[in-house]
Short mmCIF file of C-alpha atoms in Angstrom, two decimals:
data_model
loop_
_atom_site.label_atom_id
_atom_site.label_comp_id
_atom_site.label_asym_id
_atom_site.label_seq_id
_atom_site.Cartn_x
_atom_site.Cartn_y
_atom_site.Cartn_z
CA MET A 1 13.35 30.85 36.39
CA ALA A 2 14.61 27.41 35.23
CA LYS A 3 11.30 26.20 34.75
CA ARG A 4 10.21 29.45 32.96
CA SER A 5 13.24 28.98 30.75
CA ARG A 6 12.28 25.58 29.51
CA ARG A 7 8.83 26.78 29.13
CA VAL A 8 9.83 29.41 26.71
CA LYS A 9 12.02 26.98 25.02
CA ASP A 10 9.36 24.71 24.48
CA THR A 11 7.20 27.20 22.94
CA VAL A 12 9.88 28.38 20.75
CA THR A 13 10.75 24.73 19.50
CA GLU A 14 7.02 23.39 19.00
CA PRO A 15 6.23 25.13 15.84
CA LYS A 16 9.80 24.04 14.36
CA MET A 17 8.61 20.59 15.03
CA ALA A 18 5.17 20.87 13.71
CA LYS A 19 6.61 22.35 10.51
CA ARG A 20 8.90 19.26 10.34
CA SER A 21 6.50 17.01 10.56
CA ARG A 22 4.03 18.39 8.15
CA ARG A 23 7.01 18.66 5.57
CA VAL A 24 7.44 14.76 6.19
CA LYS A 25 3.98 13.90 5.77
CA ASP A 26 3.87 15.95 2.74
CA THR A 27 6.63 13.88 1.33
CA VAL A 28 4.86 10.55 2.35
CA THR A 29 1.79 11.76 0.37
CA GLU A 30 3.58 12.63 -2.75
CA LEU A 31 5.44 9.30 -2.71
CA MET A 32 2.05 7.59 -1.94
CA ASN A 33 0.40 9.46 -4.85
CA ASP A 34 3.23 8.71 -7.30
CA ASP A 35 0.84 6.95 -9.15
CA ASP A 36 1.15 9.49 -10.83
CA ARG A 37 4.47 9.27 -12.56
CA ILE A 38 2.66 6.31 -14.31
CA SER A 39 -0.06 8.08 -15.06
CA ARG A 40 1.58 11.12 -16.40
CA LEU A 41 3.36 9.22 -19.01
CA PRO A 42 2.28 10.48 -22.56
CA ASP A 43 0.18 8.34 -24.44
CA GLY A 44 2.81 7.96 -27.17
CA VAL A 45 5.18 6.20 -24.52
CA ILE A 46 2.32 4.08 -23.34
CA HIS A 47 1.25 2.66 -26.68
CA HIS A 48 5.33 2.12 -27.20
CA ILE A 49 5.45 -0.08 -23.99
CA TYR A 50 2.52 -1.94 -25.34
CA SER A 51 4.11 -2.71 -28.55
CA PHE A 52 6.34 -4.99 -26.68
CA ARG A 53 3.76 -6.76 -25.27
CA ASP A 54 0.98 -9.12 -26.47
CA ALA A 55 -3.09 -8.07 -26.05
CA ARG A 56 -3.38 -9.98 -22.99
CA SER A 57 -0.52 -8.35 -21.03
CA SER A 58 -1.86 -5.21 -22.15
CA VAL A 59 -5.19 -5.85 -20.67
CA GLN A 60 -3.69 -6.92 -17.59
CA SER A 61 -1.24 -3.75 -17.48
CA SER A 62 -4.72 -1.66 -16.84
CA VAL A 63 -4.04 -2.24 -13.09
CA LEU A 64 -1.18 -0.20 -13.07
CA SER A 65 -2.74 3.01 -12.94
CA ARG A 66 -6.50 4.42 -13.23
CA ARG A 67 -5.72 6.23 -16.35
CA TRP A 68 -4.22 2.65 -17.99
CA ARG A 69 -7.43 1.30 -17.32
CA ASN A 70 -8.82 2.06 -20.91
CA THR A 71 -5.83 2.90 -22.75
CA TRP A 72 -5.07 -0.42 -24.34
CA LYS A 73 -8.45 -0.09 -25.93
CA SER A 74 -6.87 2.43 -28.61
CA HIS A 75 -3.49 0.94 -29.02
CA PRO A 76 -2.82 0.80 -32.93
CA ARG A 77 -0.89 -2.36 -32.74
CA LEU A 78 -2.69 -5.53 -31.70
CA ASN A 79 -0.69 -8.57 -30.96
CA PHE A 80 -2.59 -11.78 -30.39
CA GLU A 81 -0.19 -14.57 -29.11
CA ASN A 82 -0.94 -17.94 -27.67
CA ASN A 83 2.15 -19.95 -27.90
CA LEU A 84 2.95 -23.72 -27.87
CA PHE A 85 3.96 -24.00 -24.32
CA SER A 86 0.64 -22.45 -23.12
CA SER A 87 -1.87 -24.78 -21.25
CA GLN A 88 -4.35 -26.90 -23.18
CA THR A 89 -7.09 -24.96 -21.18
CA SER A 90 -5.70 -21.48 -21.92
CA GLY A 91 -5.67 -22.67 -25.45
CA PHE A 92 -9.40 -23.32 -25.86
CA LYS A 93 -10.16 -20.05 -24.06
CA TYR A 94 -7.89 -17.85 -26.12
CA PRO A 95 -10.20 -17.50 -29.01
CA ASN A 96 -13.09 -16.02 -26.70
CA PHE A 97 -10.47 -13.78 -25.15
CA ALA A 98 -9.40 -12.48 -28.72
CA GLN A 99 -13.11 -12.02 -29.61
CA LYS A 100 -13.80 -10.27 -26.37
CA PHE A 101 -10.68 -7.97 -26.78
CA LEU A 102 -11.82 -6.80 -30.24
CA SER A 103 -15.25 -6.20 -28.97
CA ALA A 104 -14.14 -4.03 -26.17
CA ARG A 105 -11.75 -2.00 -28.42
CA VAL A 106 -12.24 1.45 -29.34
CA HIS A 107 -14.24 1.27 -32.71
CA VAL A 108 -12.85 4.55 -34.22
CA ALA A 109 -9.27 3.99 -32.83
CA GLU A 110 -6.66 3.83 -35.60
CA LEU A 111 -5.37 0.28 -36.35
CA SER A 112 -2.13 -0.06 -38.20
CA ALA A 113 -1.11 -3.70 -37.57
CA ILE A 114 -2.35 -7.05 -36.32
CA ASP A 115 -0.35 -9.91 -35.35
CA PHE A 116 -1.85 -13.32 -34.54
CA ARG A 117 0.28 -16.40 -33.78
CA SER A 118 -1.57 -19.57 -32.17
CA ASN A 119 -1.43 -23.24 -31.97
CA SER A 120 -5.28 -22.95 -31.62
CA ILE A 121 -7.22 -21.18 -34.22
CA SER A 122 -10.80 -21.69 -35.96
CA LEU A 123 -12.09 -20.61 -39.04
CA LEU A 124 -14.63 -18.18 -37.37
CA LEU A 125 -12.28 -16.68 -35.24
CA LEU A 126 -9.85 -15.98 -38.43
CA LYS A 127 -12.54 -14.34 -40.35
CA LYS A 128 -13.71 -12.08 -37.66
CA ILE A 129 -9.89 -11.03 -37.34
CA LEU A 130 -9.36 -10.27 -40.99
CA ASP A 131 -12.97 -8.73 -41.10
CA TYR A 132 -11.92 -6.48 -38.38
CA ALA A 133 -8.64 -5.53 -40.07
CA MET A 134 -10.17 -4.85 -43.48
CA SER A 135 -12.85 -2.42 -42.02
CA HIS A 136 -10.19 -0.69 -39.77
CA HIS A 137 -7.60 0.33 -42.50
CA THR A 138 -5.19 -1.82 -41.16
CA ARG A 139 -1.77 -1.78 -43.14
CA LYS A 140 -0.09 -4.93 -41.88
CA VAL A 141 -1.77 -8.40 -41.35
CA ASN A 142 0.42 -11.26 -39.95
CA ILE A 143 -1.43 -14.41 -39.21
CA GLU A 144 0.59 -17.54 -38.32
CA PHE A 145 -0.64 -21.22 -36.93
CA LEU A 146 2.11 -22.44 -34.67
CA GLY A 147 0.72 -26.01 -34.66
CA SER A 148 2.40 -28.92 -36.31
CA LYS A 149 -0.54 -30.65 -37.23
CA GLN A 150 -2.63 -29.90 -40.27
CA THR A 151 -5.95 -28.22 -39.28
CA ARG A 152 -7.79 -28.88 -42.46
CA ARG A 153 -11.02 -26.91 -41.19
CA GLY A 154 -12.24 -25.39 -44.49
CA GLY A 155 -11.45 -21.97 -46.16
CA PHE A 156 -12.74 -18.53 -47.33
CA ASP A 157 -13.31 -16.71 -50.23
CA LEU A 158 -11.57 -13.69 -51.92
CA SER A 159 -14.68 -11.53 -50.73
CA LEU A 160 -13.05 -11.46 -47.32
CA PHE A 161 -10.07 -9.49 -48.33
CA ARG A 162 -11.32 -5.95 -49.75
CA SER A 163 -9.08 -3.19 -48.32
CA HIS A 164 -7.54 0.05 -50.08
CA PHE A 165 -5.27 0.42 -47.15
CA LEU A 166 -3.72 -2.96 -46.79
CA GLU A 167 0.37 -3.05 -47.56
CA HIS A 168 1.55 -6.20 -45.79
CA LEU A 169 -0.27 -9.43 -45.82
CA CYS A 170 1.27 -12.70 -44.07
CA LEU A 171 -0.76 -15.90 -43.75
CA SER A 172 1.01 -18.84 -42.49
CA ILE A 173 -1.90 -21.35 -42.16
CA ASP A 174 -3.22 -24.45 -44.00
CA PHE A 175 -6.59 -22.85 -44.74
CA GLU A 176 -8.01 -22.67 -48.31
CA ILE A 177 -8.61 -19.71 -50.32
CA ILE A 178 -11.66 -20.27 -52.56
CA ILE A 179 -11.55 -18.47 -55.79
CA SER A 180 -14.92 -18.10 -57.67
CA PRO A 181 -14.53 -16.41 -61.19
CA PRO A 182 -15.07 -13.54 -61.94
CA VAL A 183 -14.34 -12.44 -58.07
CA THR A 184 -10.91 -10.95 -58.21
CA TRP A 185 -8.48 -10.38 -55.30
CA ASP A 186 -8.76 -6.49 -54.73
CA LEU A 187 -5.98 -5.12 -52.57
CA PRO A 188 -4.61 -1.96 -54.61
CA ALA A 189 -2.13 -0.85 -51.67
CA LEU A 190 -0.56 -4.22 -51.10
CA VAL A 191 3.30 -4.15 -51.30
CA HIS A 192 4.24 -7.67 -49.50
CA LEU A 193 2.40 -10.61 -49.86
CA ASN A 194 3.58 -13.93 -48.21
CA LEU A 195 1.52 -17.18 -48.29
CA ASP A 196 2.83 -20.26 -46.20
CA ARG A 197 0.89 -23.77 -46.31
CA VAL A 198 -2.22 -21.84 -47.92
CA LYS A 199 -4.34 -24.07 -50.49
CA ILE A 200 -5.63 -21.87 -53.42
CA ARG A 201 -8.49 -23.60 -55.15
CA MET A 202 -10.37 -22.33 -57.84
CA GLU A 203 -13.99 -23.19 -58.52
CA PRO A 204 -14.96 -22.85 -62.17
CA SER A 205 -18.58 -22.22 -62.91
CA ASN A 206 -18.76 -24.99 -65.39
CA ASP A 207 -16.43 -27.85 -66.43
CA SER A 208 -15.65 -25.59 -69.68
CA ALA A 209 -14.67 -22.55 -67.93
CA SER A 210 -10.87 -21.29 -67.96
CA LYS A 211 -8.56 -23.18 -66.00
CA SER A 212 -6.27 -20.06 -66.06
CA ILE A 213 -5.82 -17.75 -62.88
CA ASP A 214 -4.63 -14.29 -62.66
CA LEU A 215 -4.72 -14.05 -58.96
CA PHE A 216 -2.44 -10.81 -58.44
CA SER A 217 -3.25 -8.51 -61.29
CA GLY A 218 -5.35 -6.47 -58.50
CA PHE A 219 -2.11 -5.58 -56.71
CA PRO A 220 -0.54 -2.81 -58.63
CA ASN A 221 2.01 -1.93 -56.04
CA LEU A 222 2.94 -5.50 -55.10
CA LYS A 223 6.86 -5.84 -55.03
CA THR A 224 7.20 -8.73 -53.06
CA LEU A 225 5.59 -12.19 -53.21
CA VAL A 226 6.55 -15.27 -51.33
CA LEU A 227 4.71 -18.56 -51.73
CA THR A 228 5.94 -21.34 -49.60
CA ARG A 229 4.66 -25.07 -49.40
CA CYS A 230 1.38 -23.71 -50.84
CA LEU A 231 -1.26 -26.28 -52.65
CA LEU A 232 -2.15 -25.08 -55.99
CA SER A 233 -5.39 -26.87 -57.18
CA ASN A 234 -7.87 -27.06 -60.12
CA PHE A 235 -6.26 -24.77 -62.56
CA SER A 236 -3.76 -25.39 -65.47
CA THR A 237 -2.27 -22.22 -65.64
CA PHE A 238 -0.73 -19.76 -62.80
CA ILE A 239 -0.39 -16.16 -63.99
CA ILE A 240 1.90 -13.57 -61.97
CA ALA A 241 1.61 -10.54 -63.76
CA SER A 242 3.01 -7.07 -61.68
CA SER A 243 4.49 -4.00 -63.03
CA LYS A 244 6.35 -3.41 -59.88
CA LEU A 245 7.14 -7.18 -58.58
CA GLU A 246 10.94 -7.18 -57.63
CA TYR A 247 11.19 -10.16 -55.55
CA LEU A 248 9.53 -13.48 -56.28
CA SER A 249 9.90 -16.71 -54.54
CA LEU A 250 8.58 -20.24 -54.87
CA LYS A 251 9.41 -22.77 -52.69
CA GLY A 252 7.97 -26.46 -51.73
CA LEU A 253 4.83 -25.65 -53.95
CA TYR A 254 2.70 -28.51 -54.92
CA CYS A 255 0.96 -28.01 -58.28
CA GLY A 256 0.73 -29.32 -61.76
CA CYS A 257 0.45 -26.19 -63.41
CA LYS A 258 2.62 -24.00 -65.65
CA PHE A 259 3.69 -20.59 -64.70
CA VAL A 260 3.36 -17.37 -66.50
CA ILE A 261 5.19 -14.53 -65.19
CA SER A 262 5.10 -10.96 -66.31
CA ALA A 263 7.37 -8.70 -64.46
CA PRO A 264 9.78 -6.05 -66.08
CA LYS A 265 11.22 -4.88 -62.69
CA LEU A 266 11.63 -8.51 -61.31
CA ALA A 267 15.49 -8.43 -60.13
CA SER A 268 15.42 -11.59 -57.85
CA PHE A 269 13.64 -15.05 -58.46
CA THR A 270 13.83 -18.07 -56.43
CA TYR A 271 12.42 -21.53 -56.83
CA TYR A 272 12.98 -24.63 -54.66
CA GLY A 273 10.68 -27.40 -55.50
CA MET A 274 9.93 -30.56 -57.44
CA PRO A 275 11.61 -30.54 -61.18
CA GLN A 276 8.32 -30.72 -62.91
CA PHE A 277 8.39 -26.76 -63.16
CA SER A 278 7.35 -25.23 -66.51
CA LEU A 279 7.81 -21.56 -66.88
CA ILE A 280 6.79 -18.83 -69.96
CA SER A 281 8.08 -15.40 -69.58
CA ASN A 282 9.61 -12.96 -72.09
CA ASP A 283 9.81 -9.88 -70.09
CA LEU A 284 12.23 -10.37 -67.21
CA LEU A 285 14.58 -7.59 -68.29
CA SER A 286 15.83 -6.49 -64.97
CA LEU A 287 16.54 -9.88 -63.61
CA LYS A 288 19.84 -9.91 -61.71
CA THR A 289 19.63 -13.05 -59.29
CA VAL A 290 18.46 -16.70 -59.52
CA GLU A 291 18.27 -19.34 -57.17
CA PHE A 292 17.01 -22.76 -58.52
CA GLY A 293 16.78 -25.86 -56.71
CA THR A 294 15.05 -29.17 -57.15
CA LEU A 295 14.96 -32.64 -55.78
CA TYR A 296 16.55 -35.56 -57.99
CA HIS A 297 16.13 -39.27 -57.43
CA LYS A 298 17.58 -42.34 -59.35
CA SER A 299 13.68 -43.85 -59.45
CA PHE A 300 12.36 -41.01 -61.88
CA ASP A 301 11.62 -42.44 -65.09
CA ASN A 302 12.00 -39.35 -67.28
CA LYS A 303 15.00 -37.57 -65.88
CA ALA A 304 16.19 -36.65 -69.63
CA GLN A 305 12.62 -34.98 -70.26
CA LEU A 306 13.01 -33.19 -66.97
CA GLY A 307 16.46 -32.07 -67.66
CA ASP A 308 15.59 -30.75 -71.06
CA LEU A 309 12.49 -28.98 -69.38
CA MET A 310 14.95 -27.31 -66.67
CA ILE A 311 17.09 -26.00 -69.72
CA LYS A 312 13.81 -24.31 -71.12
CA THR A 313 12.90 -22.91 -67.89
CA PHE A 314 16.75 -21.37 -67.73
CA VAL A 315 16.06 -19.85 -71.08
CA GLN A 316 13.03 -17.64 -69.50
CA LEU A 317 15.78 -16.77 -67.03
CA SER A 318 18.74 -15.92 -69.18
CA LYS A 319 18.87 -12.37 -68.10
CA ALA A 320 20.50 -13.44 -64.71
CA GLU A 321 23.89 -12.31 -63.86
CA THR A 322 24.34 -14.49 -60.44
CA LEU A 323 22.72 -17.95 -60.66
CA THR A 324 22.86 -20.33 -57.27
CA VAL A 325 21.78 -24.01 -58.20
CA ASN A 326 21.99 -27.23 -55.93
CA LEU A 327 23.60 -30.60 -56.93
CA ASP A 328 20.51 -31.92 -57.96
CA VAL A 329 19.91 -29.70 -60.70
CA LEU A 330 23.38 -30.79 -62.16
CA TRP A 331 22.25 -34.57 -61.96
CA PHE A 332 19.45 -33.85 -64.33
CA LEU A 333 21.46 -32.10 -67.03
CA LEU A 334 24.10 -34.75 -66.67
CA GLU A 335 21.24 -37.37 -67.44
CA ASN A 336 21.44 -36.22 -71.30
CA PRO A 337 25.09 -35.74 -72.24
CA ASP A 338 23.93 -34.66 -75.92
CA LEU A 339 22.00 -31.93 -74.31
CA LEU A 340 24.92 -30.52 -72.88
CA GLU A 341 26.93 -30.71 -76.14
CA LYS A 342 24.40 -29.55 -78.37
CA ARG A 343 22.74 -26.70 -76.37
CA CYS A 344 24.35 -23.46 -75.80
CA CYS A 345 24.46 -22.05 -72.33
CA PRO A 346 21.09 -19.91 -72.09
CA PHE A 347 22.67 -17.27 -69.55
CA MET A 348 24.69 -14.93 -71.72
CA ARG A 349 25.00 -12.66 -69.25
CA LEU A 350 26.02 -14.77 -66.07
CA GLN A 351 28.98 -13.28 -64.06
CA SER A 352 28.83 -15.83 -60.95
CA LEU A 353 27.50 -19.51 -60.73
CA THR A 354 27.48 -20.74 -57.05
CA LEU A 355 26.91 -24.56 -56.51
CA VAL A 356 25.30 -25.87 -53.06
CA VAL A 357 26.08 -29.35 -52.10
CA CYS A 358 25.50 -31.37 -49.13
CA LYS A 359 28.62 -33.45 -49.91
CA LEU A 360 31.08 -33.65 -52.70
CA PRO A 361 30.19 -35.79 -55.72
CA PRO A 362 32.35 -38.94 -56.33
CA SER A 363 33.82 -37.70 -59.32
CA LEU A 364 35.04 -34.49 -60.53
CA ALA A 365 33.84 -35.12 -64.00
CA VAL A 366 30.41 -33.62 -62.95
CA PHE A 367 31.90 -30.27 -62.17
CA VAL A 368 33.90 -30.44 -65.66
CA ALA A 369 31.18 -31.00 -67.79
CA ILE A 370 28.96 -28.49 -65.83
CA VAL A 371 31.87 -25.78 -66.23
CA LYS A 372 32.20 -26.45 -70.10
CA PHE A 373 28.44 -25.88 -70.44
CA PHE A 374 28.28 -22.67 -68.68
CA ARG A 375 31.30 -21.53 -69.66
CA ARG A 376 30.16 -21.66 -73.53
CA GLY A 377 27.56 -18.84 -72.71
CA SER A 378 29.85 -16.85 -70.26
CA PRO A 379 33.61 -17.43 -70.80
CA SER A 380 34.47 -15.08 -67.60
CA ILE A 381 31.98 -16.66 -65.20
CA LYS A 382 33.31 -17.31 -61.89
CA PHE A 383 32.27 -20.67 -60.10
CA HIS A 384 31.86 -21.06 -56.21
CA LEU A 385 31.05 -24.07 -54.22
CA LYS A 386 29.11 -23.79 -50.93
CA ILE A 387 28.60 -26.76 -48.40
CA ASP A 388 25.23 -26.83 -47.07
CA SER A 389 24.18 -29.92 -44.82
CA THR A 390 20.32 -28.79 -44.94
CA PRO A 391 19.94 -27.71 -48.56
CA PRO A 392 16.59 -25.31 -48.84
CA ILE A 393 14.81 -27.96 -51.02
CA VAL A 394 14.90 -30.32 -47.86
CA ARG A 395 13.60 -27.43 -45.48
CA TYR A 396 10.40 -27.05 -47.18
CA ARG A 397 7.64 -29.85 -46.98
CA ILE A 398 6.23 -31.02 -49.85
CA TRP A 399 2.44 -31.66 -49.77
#
């Protein structure tokens, strides 16, 4: 009876054991197949993850899941980054990778932005990236050369920049933009333009051709224009005309031309550079803020004339309510005491003046003369002193 009882008991428990075993097996199979959580992520989440990675990492992530193998080919934001800490070998291989990446990408996929940062770049690759961006209706292009040495590898003409969709363009690289009149820069949707270390050179058809250039008239929606450490070559007049321009910054420019600015909505103007700066404008009616810095040295022969030129520039900026200058500006003004006594201060609306200095001058007479000069135009002006060990004019390399 005992043996029969055990046999009956075994036949009763055996199905339970089998069910439990199947449940464990199913659970393990489900966990093994949890590829599956990664694969089930929506495209929007996958592309959001890609937005934090560079192009190389995006391609490498294709091993995570079968579904991810081709997802990177339609990512709308491309981030090519080959930083200064990469090996020399990988630096040479990177241009080939970038070209293969663009060739493998889904041609009809939307492309909203391209970021390219590298310490190794060729003119051929740069042209390919720009051409790809222009042909894919890209809205934002940022190209930055990270190397400290100058490349001097040539340039490209304006015909490469043709887009009715580009809104943001940043070029930080010492290549040339060659302008051959009557070709114009046609970017009607552009809102923000930032050029750093770019050489802008005009090639007139003959020696009698006009040396005047109006480079931004084809940007009817331009609101922000920043030119930093740019070399402006082969023209005498540089025209900046824009009906919507609100912010203009000129820093560390190397040029011998005069500037003509027509921007009725301009609210902020910044200039840091050499004292030979000539400005002509008569419609800066919305101007609120001006920052003006220059470089003074005792060896300059024509300091008084440069001071007079600076006053003439201030006349063009006279609508400003807030003014920031460095101490070098004051030295130029003080070179000609008669100038300060005979001329009226051009800033009739000025409410605040900030003086940026590396160290205090040896004599307070500097401040007394300047206070008298500016209060002739605005008796209620407020003065502020700012100590800055690295003034902006020093931060920007002059060509």
